[in-house]
Amino acid sequence: MAEIPPLHQEVVLEFPYKHSTGPVIGRFLAGLKEQKKIWGQRVRGQGVVVPPLGYSELDGSAGDEWVEVQPTGTVTAVAVVHEPIEGLHPFTTPFAFVLVRLDGADTALAHVVKDDVARLRVGTRVEAVWAPDDQRQGTIRDIACFRIVAT
Amino acid sequence: MAEPPREPIKYVDALVRLPYHYVAGDCRARYLRALKDKKILGARCSETGKVFVPPLVNSPESLAPADEFVEVADRGVVTTFCIVNIPVIGRALELPYVVASIALDGADISIHALIQECKPEEVRMGMRVEAVWKPDGEREGSHEDILHFRPTGEPDMPREGFINRL
């Protein structure tokens, strides 16, 4: 077969999903947007769960007592992304996915740390950085990111 | 306040975006370039003689090379079809419309294409159709160079003529 020049095409697939949040995560997100507060729920056998599921994972009982937790916490796991992928990851410069156990909570919240990722360790103290008032839309990114607490 | 707002956020938008850089490869590039000249190419299996459209490097049936390019007709027969009643994002066609499998004359498998210029209820298995091409100068070597297929008015093909070419 004779050589022929290659043929290229840029193709973009987009899936514009709209997730229904439900009454529990829906109110958790409303708390971020409207109150700049992070809410969890006290659940039998699990303590304060953030973000709340609405039920106990141990016995299925309802977790309907809301508890405010602090915007500060302790990192329990770190995964640094050295080469972010545009459109997929939240930043274009190296950042870290982290699990943060917020003060007052007994479970860890998944989020991101934007700066100083080389200093991140399990046990590092971090605090929430809020998105500006006019940019909070009721999503987990109403917390723009976490940053290392200056010591 | 001792609890979050009563009114929940009901939805969150989650856009999944997958940017691909598609490289056609030798075989597919040849096929797409031929569309620009109003030609539809297939590949003939060196073992069974079956013609695949679009052309394949090997027959998926015999696994033998399908290395002979052959031109097939831009007309053929509806082997099966469906009537679409639900709008698809990115496709601004008047509902209902018909998408059909069409076995082109000279091909042993069907391609998928839109059928227009007739009522959906008139489309049937065995109906003869022909390609409607974009005008000269507007074709760019893409599947969209064929706008749609339309009935030719020829007599229907009997079932035996297409039943093994789905």
PDB file of C-alpha atoms in Angstrom:
ATOM      1  CA  MET A   1       0.000   0.000   0.000  1.00  0.00           C
ATOM      2  CA  ALA A   2       1.439   3.388  -0.997  1.00  0.00           C
ATOM      3  CA  GLU A   3       2.209   5.904   1.749  1.00  0.00           C
ATOM      4  CA  ILE A   4      -0.387   8.614   2.125  1.00  0.00           C
ATOM      5  CA  PRO A   5      -0.238  11.645   4.428  1.00  0.00           C
ATOM      6  CA  PRO A   6      -1.907  11.172   7.821  1.00  0.00           C
ATOM      7  CA  LEU A   7      -5.337  12.610   8.436  1.00  0.00           C
ATOM      8  CA  HIS A   8      -6.021  14.284  11.790  1.00  0.00           C
ATOM      9  CA  GLN A   9      -9.140  15.479  13.531  1.00  0.00           C
ATOM     10  CA  GLU A  10      -9.729  17.128  16.879  1.00  0.00           C
ATOM     11  CA  VAL A  11     -12.829  15.603  18.444  1.00  0.00           C
ATOM     12  CA  VAL A  12     -14.335  16.746  21.731  1.00  0.00           C
ATOM     13  CA  LEU A  13     -16.917  14.621  23.499  1.00  0.00           C
ATOM     14  CA  GLU A  14     -18.895  16.476  26.144  1.00  0.00           C
ATOM     15  CA  PHE A  15     -21.328  15.025  28.647  1.00  0.00           C
ATOM     16  CA  PRO A  16     -23.128  17.904  30.361  1.00  0.00           C
ATOM     17  CA  TYR A  17     -24.360  16.011  33.431  1.00  0.00           C
ATOM     18  CA  LYS A  18     -26.597  17.614  36.004  1.00  0.00           C
ATOM     19  CA  HIS A  19     -26.552  15.642  39.246  1.00  0.00           C
ATOM     20  CA  SER A  20     -29.505  15.690  41.560  1.00  0.00           C
ATOM     21  CA  THR A  21     -28.089  16.287  45.043  1.00  0.00           C
ATOM     22  CA  GLY A  22     -30.908  15.126  47.297  1.00  0.00           C
ATOM     23  CA  PRO A  23     -32.048  16.701  50.579  1.00  0.00           C
ATOM     24  CA  VAL A  24     -28.899  15.987  52.643  1.00  0.00           C
ATOM     25  CA  ILE A  25     -25.998  16.985  50.362  1.00  0.00           C
ATOM     26  CA  GLY A  26     -28.309  19.685  49.007  1.00  0.00           C
ATOM     27  CA  ARG A  27     -28.464  21.356  52.427  1.00  0.00           C
ATOM     28  CA  PHE A  28     -24.728  20.773  53.020  1.00  0.00           C
ATOM     29  CA  LEU A  29     -24.052  22.675  49.767  1.00  0.00           C
ATOM     30  CA  ALA A  30     -26.550  25.419  50.669  1.00  0.00           C
ATOM     31  CA  GLY A  31     -24.595  25.879  53.918  1.00  0.00           C
ATOM     32  CA  LEU A  32     -21.371  26.419  51.946  1.00  0.00           C
ATOM     33  CA  LYS A  33     -22.995  28.896  49.591  1.00  0.00           C
ATOM     34  CA  GLU A  34     -25.191  30.916  51.885  1.00  0.00           C
ATOM     35  CA  GLN A  35     -23.554  30.623  55.326  1.00  0.00           C
ATOM     36  CA  LYS A  36     -19.873  29.879  54.560  1.00  0.00           C
ATOM     37  CA  LYS A  37     -20.289  27.065  57.050  1.00  0.00           C
ATOM     38  CA  ILE A  38     -19.389  23.397  56.814  1.00  0.00           C
ATOM     39  CA  TRP A  39     -22.043  21.072  58.203  1.00  0.00           C
ATOM     40  CA  GLY A  40     -21.902  17.448  59.147  1.00  0.00           C
ATOM     41  CA  GLN A  41     -24.351  15.063  60.724  1.00  0.00           C
ATOM     42  CA  ARG A  42     -24.034  13.084  63.947  1.00  0.00           C
ATOM     43  CA  VAL A  43     -24.632   9.470  63.055  1.00  0.00           C
ATOM     44  CA  ARG A  44     -24.963   6.471  65.341  1.00  0.00           C
ATOM     45  CA  GLY A  45     -21.653   4.617  65.635  1.00  0.00           C
ATOM     46  CA  GLN A  46     -19.732   6.962  63.336  1.00  0.00           C
ATOM     47  CA  GLY A  47     -19.595  10.297  65.146  1.00  0.00           C
ATOM     48  CA  VAL A  48     -19.847  13.438  62.986  1.00  0.00           C
ATOM     49  CA  VAL A  49     -19.830  12.611  59.275  1.00  0.00           C
ATOM     50  CA  VAL A  50     -18.658  15.269  56.779  1.00  0.00           C
ATOM     51  CA  PRO A  51     -19.899  15.465  54.095  1.00  0.00           C
ATOM     52  CA  PRO A  52     -23.085  13.926  55.495  1.00  0.00           C
ATOM     53  CA  LEU A  53     -24.695  10.851  53.953  1.00  0.00           C
ATOM     54  CA  GLY A  54     -27.970  11.146  55.844  1.00  0.00           C
ATOM     55  CA  TYR A  55     -27.750   7.686  57.402  1.00  0.00           C
ATOM     56  CA  SER A  56     -25.442   5.451  59.378  1.00  0.00           C
ATOM     57  CA  GLU A  57     -23.274   3.143  57.324  1.00  0.00           C
ATOM     58  CA  LEU A  58     -23.288   0.725  60.265  1.00  0.00           C
ATOM     59  CA  ASP A  59     -26.976   0.229  60.924  1.00  0.00           C
ATOM     60  CA  GLY A  60     -28.813   2.399  58.412  1.00  0.00           C
ATOM     61  CA  SER A  61     -30.320   4.635  61.087  1.00  0.00           C
ATOM     62  CA  ALA A  62     -31.112   8.220  60.134  1.00  0.00           C
ATOM     63  CA  GLY A  63     -28.472  10.880  60.727  1.00  0.00           C
ATOM     64  CA  ASP A  64     -30.645  13.904  61.141  1.00  0.00           C
ATOM     65  CA  GLU A  65     -28.755  15.936  63.761  1.00  0.00           C
ATOM     66  CA  TRP A  66     -26.767  18.678  62.014  1.00  0.00           C
ATOM     67  CA  VAL A  67     -23.425  19.718  63.536  1.00  0.00           C
ATOM     68  CA  GLU A  68     -21.258  22.586  62.355  1.00  0.00           C
ATOM     69  CA  VAL A  69     -17.570  21.705  61.996  1.00  0.00           C
ATOM     70  CA  GLN A  70     -14.533  23.966  61.684  1.00  0.00           C
ATOM     71  CA  PRO A  71     -12.959  25.151  58.411  1.00  0.00           C
ATOM     72  CA  THR A  72      -9.619  23.913  59.779  1.00  0.00           C
ATOM     73  CA  GLY A  73      -8.458  20.319  59.904  1.00  0.00           C
ATOM     74  CA  THR A  74      -5.769  17.694  59.588  1.00  0.00           C
ATOM     75  CA  VAL A  75      -4.645  15.997  56.387  1.00  0.00           C
ATOM     76  CA  THR A  76      -5.114  12.218  56.515  1.00  0.00           C
ATOM     77  CA  ALA A  77      -4.024  11.376  52.949  1.00  0.00           C
ATOM     78  CA  VAL A  78      -2.195  13.141  50.105  1.00  0.00           C
ATOM     79  CA  ALA A  79      -1.887  12.488  46.383  1.00  0.00           C
ATOM     80  CA  VAL A  80       0.150  15.080  44.492  1.00  0.00           C
ATOM     81  CA  VAL A  81      -0.749  15.614  40.824  1.00  0.00           C
ATOM     82  CA  HIS A  82       2.483  16.757  39.170  1.00  0.00           C
ATOM     83  CA  GLU A  83       1.104  17.028  35.646  1.00  0.00           C
ATOM     84  CA  PRO A  84      -2.494  18.243  35.716  1.00  0.00           C
ATOM     85  CA  ILE A  85      -4.739  17.569  32.726  1.00  0.00           C
ATOM     86  CA  GLU A  86      -6.601  20.609  31.479  1.00  0.00           C
ATOM     87  CA  GLY A  87     -10.351  20.268  31.600  1.00  0.00           C
ATOM     88  CA  LEU A  88     -10.146  17.310  33.964  1.00  0.00           C
ATOM     89  CA  HIS A  89      -8.279  18.728  36.961  1.00  0.00           C
ATOM     90  CA  PRO A  90      -9.168  21.919  38.878  1.00  0.00           C
ATOM     91  CA  PHE A  91      -5.754  23.592  38.400  1.00  0.00           C
ATOM     92  CA  THR A  92      -3.188  23.818  35.618  1.00  0.00           C
ATOM     93  CA  THR A  93      -0.214  23.885  37.996  1.00  0.00           C
ATOM     94  CA  PRO A  94       0.816  20.999  40.299  1.00  0.00           C
ATOM     95  CA  PHE A  95      -1.639  20.510  43.151  1.00  0.00           C
ATOM     96  CA  ALA A  96      -2.651  17.783  45.605  1.00  0.00           C
ATOM     97  CA  PHE A  97      -5.773  15.813  46.257  1.00  0.00           C
ATOM     98  CA  VAL A  98      -6.165  15.465  50.009  1.00  0.00           C
ATOM     99  CA  LEU A  99      -8.424  13.949  52.595  1.00  0.00           C
ATOM    100  CA  VAL A 100      -9.012  16.416  55.428  1.00  0.00           C
ATOM    101  CA  ARG A 101     -10.498  15.502  58.803  1.00  0.00           C
ATOM    102  CA  LEU A 102     -12.016  18.807  59.795  1.00  0.00           C
ATOM    103  CA  ASP A 103     -11.936  19.861  63.451  1.00  0.00           C
ATOM    104  CA  GLY A 104     -15.144  18.591  64.983  1.00  0.00           C
ATOM    105  CA  ALA A 105     -15.563  15.837  62.377  1.00  0.00           C
ATOM    106  CA  ASP A 106     -14.845  12.119  62.627  1.00  0.00           C
ATOM    107  CA  THR A 107     -14.566  11.416  58.889  1.00  0.00           C
ATOM    108  CA  ALA A 108     -12.435  12.979  56.167  1.00  0.00           C
ATOM    109  CA  LEU A 109     -13.523  15.247  53.335  1.00  0.00           C
ATOM    110  CA  ALA A 110     -11.906  14.930  49.882  1.00  0.00           C
ATOM    111  CA  HIS A 111     -10.616  18.227  48.552  1.00  0.00           C
ATOM    112  CA  VAL A 112      -7.584  19.924  46.982  1.00  0.00           C
ATOM    113  CA  VAL A 113      -4.552  21.888  48.123  1.00  0.00           C
ATOM    114  CA  LYS A 114      -3.296  24.352  45.527  1.00  0.00           C
ATOM    115  CA  ASP A 115      -0.027  25.705  46.933  1.00  0.00           C
ATOM    116  CA  ASP A 116       3.020  24.413  48.763  1.00  0.00           C
ATOM    117  CA  VAL A 117       2.248  20.793  47.963  1.00  0.00           C
ATOM    118  CA  ALA A 118       5.860  19.739  48.618  1.00  0.00           C
ATOM    119  CA  ARG A 119       5.321  20.537  52.288  1.00  0.00           C
ATOM    120  CA  LEU A 120       2.166  18.451  52.600  1.00  0.00           C
ATOM    121  CA  ARG A 121       2.329  15.430  54.871  1.00  0.00           C
ATOM    122  CA  VAL A 122      -0.187  13.235  56.625  1.00  0.00           C
ATOM    123  CA  GLY A 123      -0.843  15.288  59.747  1.00  0.00           C
ATOM    124  CA  THR A 124      -0.323  18.709  58.131  1.00  0.00           C
ATOM    125  CA  ARG A 125      -2.782  21.327  59.413  1.00  0.00           C
ATOM    126  CA  VAL A 126      -4.834  23.013  56.694  1.00  0.00           C
ATOM    127  CA  GLU A 127      -7.680  25.536  56.451  1.00  0.00           C
ATOM    128  CA  ALA A 128     -10.428  26.161  53.936  1.00  0.00           C
ATOM    129  CA  VAL A 129     -10.076  28.996  51.426  1.00  0.00           C
ATOM    130  CA  TRP A 130     -13.537  30.203  50.477  1.00  0.00           C
ATOM    131  CA  ALA A 131     -14.548  31.264  46.980  1.00  0.00           C
ATOM    132  CA  PRO A 132     -15.567  34.960  46.884  1.00  0.00           C
ATOM    133  CA  ASP A 133     -19.150  35.768  47.927  1.00  0.00           C
ATOM    134  CA  ASP A 134     -20.320  36.417  44.362  1.00  0.00           C
ATOM    135  CA  GLN A 135     -18.776  33.192  43.051  1.00  0.00           C
ATOM    136  CA  ARG A 136     -20.199  30.589  45.436  1.00  0.00           C
ATOM    137  CA  GLN A 137     -22.731  28.514  43.516  1.00  0.00           C
ATOM    138  CA  GLY A 138     -23.574  25.704  45.892  1.00  0.00           C
ATOM    139  CA  THR A 139     -20.875  23.229  44.900  1.00  0.00           C
ATOM    140  CA  ILE A 140     -17.954  21.672  46.780  1.00  0.00           C
ATOM    141  CA  ARG A 141     -15.757  24.242  45.019  1.00  0.00           C
ATOM    142  CA  ASP A 142     -17.413  26.975  47.095  1.00  0.00           C
ATOM    143  CA  ILE A 143     -14.425  25.956  49.183  1.00  0.00           C
ATOM    144  CA  ALA A 144     -11.935  27.038  46.514  1.00  0.00           C
ATOM    145  CA  CYS A 145      -9.182  24.886  48.017  1.00  0.00           C
ATOM    146  CA  PHE A 146      -7.383  24.202  51.282  1.00  0.00           C
ATOM    147  CA  ARG A 147      -4.089  25.820  52.284  1.00  0.00           C
ATOM    148  CA  ILE A 148      -1.443  24.958  54.809  1.00  0.00           C
ATOM    149  CA  VAL A 149      -1.951  26.795  58.092  1.00  0.00           C
ATOM    150  CA  ALA A 150       1.016  29.067  58.869  1.00  0.00           C
ATOM    151  CA  THR A 151       2.680  27.930  62.102  1.00  0.00           C
TER     152      THR A 151
ATOM    153  CA  MET B   1     -27.985  29.261  63.318  1.00  0.00           C
ATOM    154  CA  ALA B   2     -27.856  25.652  64.394  1.00  0.00           C
ATOM    155  CA  GLU B   3     -28.532  24.031  61.073  1.00  0.00           C
ATOM    156  CA  PRO B   4     -27.863  24.544  57.368  1.00  0.00           C
ATOM    157  CA  PRO B   5     -30.399  26.410  55.200  1.00  0.00           C
ATOM    158  CA  ARG B   6     -33.713  24.546  54.877  1.00  0.00           C
ATOM    159  CA  GLU B   7     -33.794  24.997  51.118  1.00  0.00           C
ATOM    160  CA  PRO B   8     -31.270  22.591  49.537  1.00  0.00           C
ATOM    161  CA  ILE B   9     -29.165  23.189  46.444  1.00  0.00           C
ATOM    162  CA  LYS B  10     -31.054  20.855  44.127  1.00  0.00           C
ATOM    163  CA  TYR B  11     -28.521  20.221  41.355  1.00  0.00           C
ATOM    164  CA  VAL B  12     -24.821  20.451  40.625  1.00  0.00           C
ATOM    165  CA  ASP B  13     -23.490  20.671  37.087  1.00  0.00           C
ATOM    166  CA  ALA B  14     -20.769  18.195  36.262  1.00  0.00           C
ATOM    167  CA  LEU B  15     -19.398  18.600  32.770  1.00  0.00           C
ATOM    168  CA  VAL B  16     -17.344  15.702  31.492  1.00  0.00           C
ATOM    169  CA  ARG B  17     -15.135  16.856  28.623  1.00  0.00           C
ATOM    170  CA  LEU B  18     -13.030  14.419  26.621  1.00  0.00           C
ATOM    171  CA  PRO B  19     -10.801  16.047  23.990  1.00  0.00           C
ATOM    172  CA  TYR B  20      -9.530  13.472  21.495  1.00  0.00           C
ATOM    173  CA  HIS B  21      -6.873  13.847  18.843  1.00  0.00           C
ATOM    174  CA  TYR B  22      -8.028  11.359  16.241  1.00  0.00           C
ATOM    175  CA  VAL B  23      -5.604  10.061  13.634  1.00  0.00           C
ATOM    176  CA  ALA B  24      -7.391   8.258  10.844  1.00  0.00           C
ATOM    177  CA  GLY B  25      -4.612   5.866   9.840  1.00  0.00           C
ATOM    178  CA  ASP B  26      -3.707   4.877   6.322  1.00  0.00           C
ATOM    179  CA  CYS B  27      -6.771   2.845   5.504  1.00  0.00           C
ATOM    180  CA  ARG B  28      -9.385   5.203   6.915  1.00  0.00           C
ATOM    181  CA  ALA B  29      -7.604   8.292   5.516  1.00  0.00           C
ATOM    182  CA  ARG B  30      -7.819   6.833   2.027  1.00  0.00           C
ATOM    183  CA  TYR B  31     -11.535   6.192   2.479  1.00  0.00           C
ATOM    184  CA  LEU B  32     -12.242   9.721   3.784  1.00  0.00           C
ATOM    185  CA  ARG B  33     -10.204  11.401   1.040  1.00  0.00           C
ATOM    186  CA  ALA B  34     -12.130   9.434  -1.609  1.00  0.00           C
ATOM    187  CA  LEU B  35     -15.437  10.833  -0.292  1.00  0.00           C
ATOM    188  CA  LYS B  36     -14.246  14.233  -1.471  1.00  0.00           C
ATOM    189  CA  ASP B  37     -14.354  12.839  -5.027  1.00  0.00           C
ATOM    190  CA  LYS B  38     -17.817  11.280  -4.479  1.00  0.00           C
ATOM    191  CA  LYS B  39     -16.262   7.826  -4.251  1.00  0.00           C
ATOM    192  CA  ILE B  40     -16.999   5.270  -1.534  1.00  0.00           C
ATOM    193  CA  LEU B  41     -14.186   2.778  -0.985  1.00  0.00           C
ATOM    194  CA  GLY B  42     -14.355  -0.662   0.524  1.00  0.00           C
ATOM    195  CA  ALA B  43     -11.740  -3.316   1.185  1.00  0.00           C
ATOM    196  CA  ARG B  44     -11.960  -6.834  -0.215  1.00  0.00           C
ATOM    197  CA  CYS B  45     -10.973  -9.765   1.980  1.00  0.00           C
ATOM    198  CA  SER B  46      -8.139 -11.713   0.317  1.00  0.00           C
ATOM    199  CA  GLU B  47      -9.619 -14.994   1.528  1.00  0.00           C
ATOM    200  CA  THR B  48     -13.415 -14.738   1.351  1.00  0.00           C
ATOM    201  CA  GLY B  49     -13.791 -11.928  -1.200  1.00  0.00           C
ATOM    202  CA  LYS B  50     -16.199 -10.060   1.068  1.00  0.00           C
ATOM    203  CA  VAL B  51     -16.142  -6.273   0.737  1.00  0.00           C
ATOM    204  CA  PHE B  52     -16.122  -4.185   3.913  1.00  0.00           C
ATOM    205  CA  VAL B  53     -17.222  -0.553   3.957  1.00  0.00           C
ATOM    206  CA  PRO B  54     -15.604   1.519   5.445  1.00  0.00           C
ATOM    207  CA  PRO B  55     -12.450  -0.410   4.526  1.00  0.00           C
ATOM    208  CA  LEU B  56     -10.780  -2.509   7.211  1.00  0.00           C
ATOM    209  CA  VAL B  57      -7.157  -3.666   7.339  1.00  0.00           C
ATOM    210  CA  ASN B  58      -8.188  -7.244   8.085  1.00  0.00           C
ATOM    211  CA  SER B  59     -11.428  -9.118   7.828  1.00  0.00           C
ATOM    212  CA  PRO B  60     -12.921  -9.474  11.322  1.00  0.00           C
ATOM    213  CA  GLU B  61     -14.415 -12.735  10.106  1.00  0.00           C
ATOM    214  CA  SER B  62     -11.540 -14.598   8.441  1.00  0.00           C
ATOM    215  CA  LEU B  63      -8.764 -12.416   9.956  1.00  0.00           C
ATOM    216  CA  ALA B  64      -7.127 -12.456   6.497  1.00  0.00           C
ATOM    217  CA  PRO B  65      -5.797  -9.166   5.071  1.00  0.00           C
ATOM    218  CA  ALA B  66      -8.374  -7.062   3.239  1.00  0.00           C
ATOM    219  CA  ASP B  67      -5.771  -5.251   1.194  1.00  0.00           C
ATOM    220  CA  GLU B  68      -7.570  -4.634  -2.070  1.00  0.00           C
ATOM    221  CA  PHE B  69      -9.420  -1.328  -2.263  1.00  0.00           C
ATOM    222  CA  VAL B  70     -12.583  -1.434  -4.347  1.00  0.00           C
ATOM    223  CA  GLU B  71     -15.048   1.288  -5.159  1.00  0.00           C
ATOM    224  CA  VAL B  72     -18.642   0.518  -4.230  1.00  0.00           C
ATOM    225  CA  ALA B  73     -21.762   2.293  -5.487  1.00  0.00           C
ATOM    226  CA  ASP B  74     -23.233   5.362  -3.813  1.00  0.00           C
ATOM    227  CA  ARG B  75     -26.580   3.581  -3.875  1.00  0.00           C
ATOM    228  CA  GLY B  76     -27.879   0.495  -2.195  1.00  0.00           C
ATOM    229  CA  VAL B  77     -30.614  -1.120  -0.145  1.00  0.00           C
ATOM    230  CA  VAL B  78     -32.083  -0.445   3.301  1.00  0.00           C
ATOM    231  CA  THR B  79     -31.303  -3.549   5.370  1.00  0.00           C
ATOM    232  CA  THR B  80     -32.795  -2.294   8.631  1.00  0.00           C
ATOM    233  CA  PHE B  81     -33.811   1.064  10.080  1.00  0.00           C
ATOM    234  CA  CYS B  82     -35.226   2.892  13.052  1.00  0.00           C
ATOM    235  CA  ILE B  83     -37.483   5.905  13.385  1.00  0.00           C
ATOM    236  CA  VAL B  84     -36.033   8.464  15.787  1.00  0.00           C
ATOM    237  CA  ASN B  85     -38.569  10.358  17.897  1.00  0.00           C
ATOM    238  CA  ILE B  86     -36.287  11.766  20.585  1.00  0.00           C
ATOM    239  CA  PRO B  87     -34.115  14.834  19.907  1.00  0.00           C
ATOM    240  CA  VAL B  88     -30.360  14.417  20.272  1.00  0.00           C
ATOM    241  CA  ILE B  89     -28.221  17.348  21.443  1.00  0.00           C
ATOM    242  CA  GLY B  90     -26.157  18.565  18.525  1.00  0.00           C
ATOM    243  CA  ARG B  91     -28.420  17.156  15.826  1.00  0.00           C
ATOM    244  CA  ALA B  92     -30.998  19.715  14.684  1.00  0.00           C
ATOM    245  CA  LEU B  93     -33.237  17.506  12.555  1.00  0.00           C
ATOM    246  CA  GLU B  94     -36.970  17.671  12.360  1.00  0.00           C
ATOM    247  CA  LEU B  95     -38.562  14.764  14.229  1.00  0.00           C
ATOM    248  CA  PRO B  96     -39.330  12.042  13.469  1.00  0.00           C
ATOM    249  CA  TYR B  97     -36.481  11.048  11.173  1.00  0.00           C
ATOM    250  CA  VAL B  98     -35.084   7.740   9.966  1.00  0.00           C
ATOM    251  CA  VAL B  99     -31.635   6.274  10.497  1.00  0.00           C
ATOM    252  CA  ALA B 100     -30.994   3.176   8.423  1.00  0.00           C
ATOM    253  CA  SER B 101     -28.421   0.504   7.776  1.00  0.00           C
ATOM    254  CA  ILE B 102     -27.707   0.579   4.060  1.00  0.00           C
ATOM    255  CA  ALA B 103     -25.900  -2.137   2.108  1.00  0.00           C
ATOM    256  CA  LEU B 104     -24.278  -0.307  -0.793  1.00  0.00           C
ATOM    257  CA  ASP B 105     -24.180  -2.154  -4.113  1.00  0.00           C
ATOM    258  CA  GLY B 106     -20.898  -4.080  -4.107  1.00  0.00           C
ATOM    259  CA  ALA B 107     -20.564  -4.126  -0.289  1.00  0.00           C
ATOM    260  CA  ASP B 108     -21.109  -7.096   2.020  1.00  0.00           C
ATOM    261  CA  ILE B 109     -21.873  -5.078   5.174  1.00  0.00           C
ATOM    262  CA  SER B 110     -24.044  -2.049   5.851  1.00  0.00           C
ATOM    263  CA  ILE B 111     -23.208   1.535   6.704  1.00  0.00           C
ATOM    264  CA  HIS B 112     -25.385   3.767   8.890  1.00  0.00           C
ATOM    265  CA  ALA B 113     -26.995   6.789   7.284  1.00  0.00           C
ATOM    266  CA  LEU B 114     -29.861   9.205   7.476  1.00  0.00           C
ATOM    267  CA  ILE B 115     -32.820   8.749   5.122  1.00  0.00           C
ATOM    268  CA  GLN B 116     -34.568  11.934   3.971  1.00  0.00           C
ATOM    269  CA  GLU B 117     -36.860  13.112   1.174  1.00  0.00           C
ATOM    270  CA  CYS B 118     -39.593  10.642   2.095  1.00  0.00           C
ATOM    271  CA  LYS B 119     -42.038  10.064   4.931  1.00  0.00           C
ATOM    272  CA  PRO B 120     -40.663   7.927   7.799  1.00  0.00           C
ATOM    273  CA  GLU B 121     -43.570   5.488   7.422  1.00  0.00           C
ATOM    274  CA  GLU B 122     -42.594   4.828   3.788  1.00  0.00           C
ATOM    275  CA  VAL B 123     -39.167   3.464   4.733  1.00  0.00           C
ATOM    276  CA  ARG B 124     -38.968  -0.329   4.622  1.00  0.00           C
ATOM    277  CA  MET B 125     -36.417  -3.130   4.534  1.00  0.00           C
ATOM    278  CA  GLY B 126     -35.416  -3.749   0.914  1.00  0.00           C
ATOM    279  CA  MET B 127     -36.067  -0.150  -0.206  1.00  0.00           C
ATOM    280  CA  ARG B 128     -33.586   1.141  -2.785  1.00  0.00           C
ATOM    281  CA  VAL B 129     -31.814   4.387  -1.847  1.00  0.00           C
ATOM    282  CA  GLU B 130     -29.079   6.650  -3.217  1.00  0.00           C
ATOM    283  CA  ALA B 131     -26.624   9.079  -1.633  1.00  0.00           C
ATOM    284  CA  VAL B 132     -27.221  12.820  -1.792  1.00  0.00           C
ATOM    285  CA  TRP B 133     -23.784  14.467  -1.799  1.00  0.00           C
ATOM    286  CA  LYS B 134     -22.700  17.917  -0.785  1.00  0.00           C
ATOM    287  CA  PRO B 135     -22.124  20.072  -3.872  1.00  0.00           C
ATOM    288  CA  ASP B 136     -18.722  20.101  -5.610  1.00  0.00           C
ATOM    289  CA  GLY B 137     -16.271  22.363  -3.843  1.00  0.00           C
ATOM    290  CA  GLU B 138     -17.955  21.911  -0.435  1.00  0.00           C
ATOM    291  CA  ARG B 139     -16.859  18.340   0.233  1.00  0.00           C
ATOM    292  CA  GLU B 140     -13.933  18.066   2.587  1.00  0.00           C
ATOM    293  CA  GLY B 141     -13.289  14.363   2.983  1.00  0.00           C
ATOM    294  CA  SER B 142     -15.613  13.570   5.869  1.00  0.00           C
ATOM    295  CA  HIS B 143     -18.677  11.427   6.482  1.00  0.00           C
ATOM    296  CA  GLU B 144     -20.698  14.605   6.327  1.00  0.00           C
ATOM    297  CA  ASP B 145     -19.904  14.846   2.610  1.00  0.00           C
ATOM    298  CA  ILE B 146     -22.914  12.538   2.240  1.00  0.00           C
ATOM    299  CA  LEU B 147     -25.850  14.641   3.405  1.00  0.00           C
ATOM    300  CA  HIS B 148     -28.303  11.751   3.492  1.00  0.00           C
ATOM    301  CA  PHE B 149     -29.796   8.981   1.378  1.00  0.00           C
ATOM    302  CA  ARG B 150     -33.104   9.192  -0.488  1.00  0.00           C
ATOM    303  CA  PRO B 151     -35.349   6.658  -2.235  1.00  0.00           C
ATOM    304  CA  THR B 152     -34.528   5.936  -5.872  1.00  0.00           C
ATOM    305  CA  GLY B 153     -37.992   4.650  -6.778  1.00  0.00           C
ATOM    306  CA  GLU B 154     -36.548   1.370  -8.083  1.00  0.00           C
ATOM    307  CA  PRO B 155     -38.391  -1.858  -7.183  1.00  0.00           C
ATOM    308  CA  ASP B 156     -37.540  -3.207  -3.707  1.00  0.00           C
ATOM    309  CA  MET B 157     -34.799  -5.781  -3.396  1.00  0.00           C
ATOM    310  CA  PRO B 158     -36.028  -9.222  -2.281  1.00  0.00           C
ATOM    311  CA  ARG B 159     -35.048 -10.301   1.228  1.00  0.00           C
ATOM    312  CA  GLU B 160     -32.423 -12.822   0.044  1.00  0.00           C
ATOM    313  CA  GLY B 161     -30.505  -9.974  -1.595  1.00  0.00           C
ATOM    314  CA  PHE B 162     -29.662  -8.205   1.659  1.00  0.00           C
ATOM    315  CA  ILE B 163     -30.425 -10.422   4.636  1.00  0.00           C
ATOM    316  CA  ASN B 164     -26.764 -11.496   4.986  1.00  0.00           C
ATOM    317  CA  ARG B 165     -25.429  -7.955   4.548  1.00  0.00           C
ATOM    318  CA  LEU B 166     -26.684  -6.334   7.754  1.00  0.00           C
TER     319      LEU B 166
END
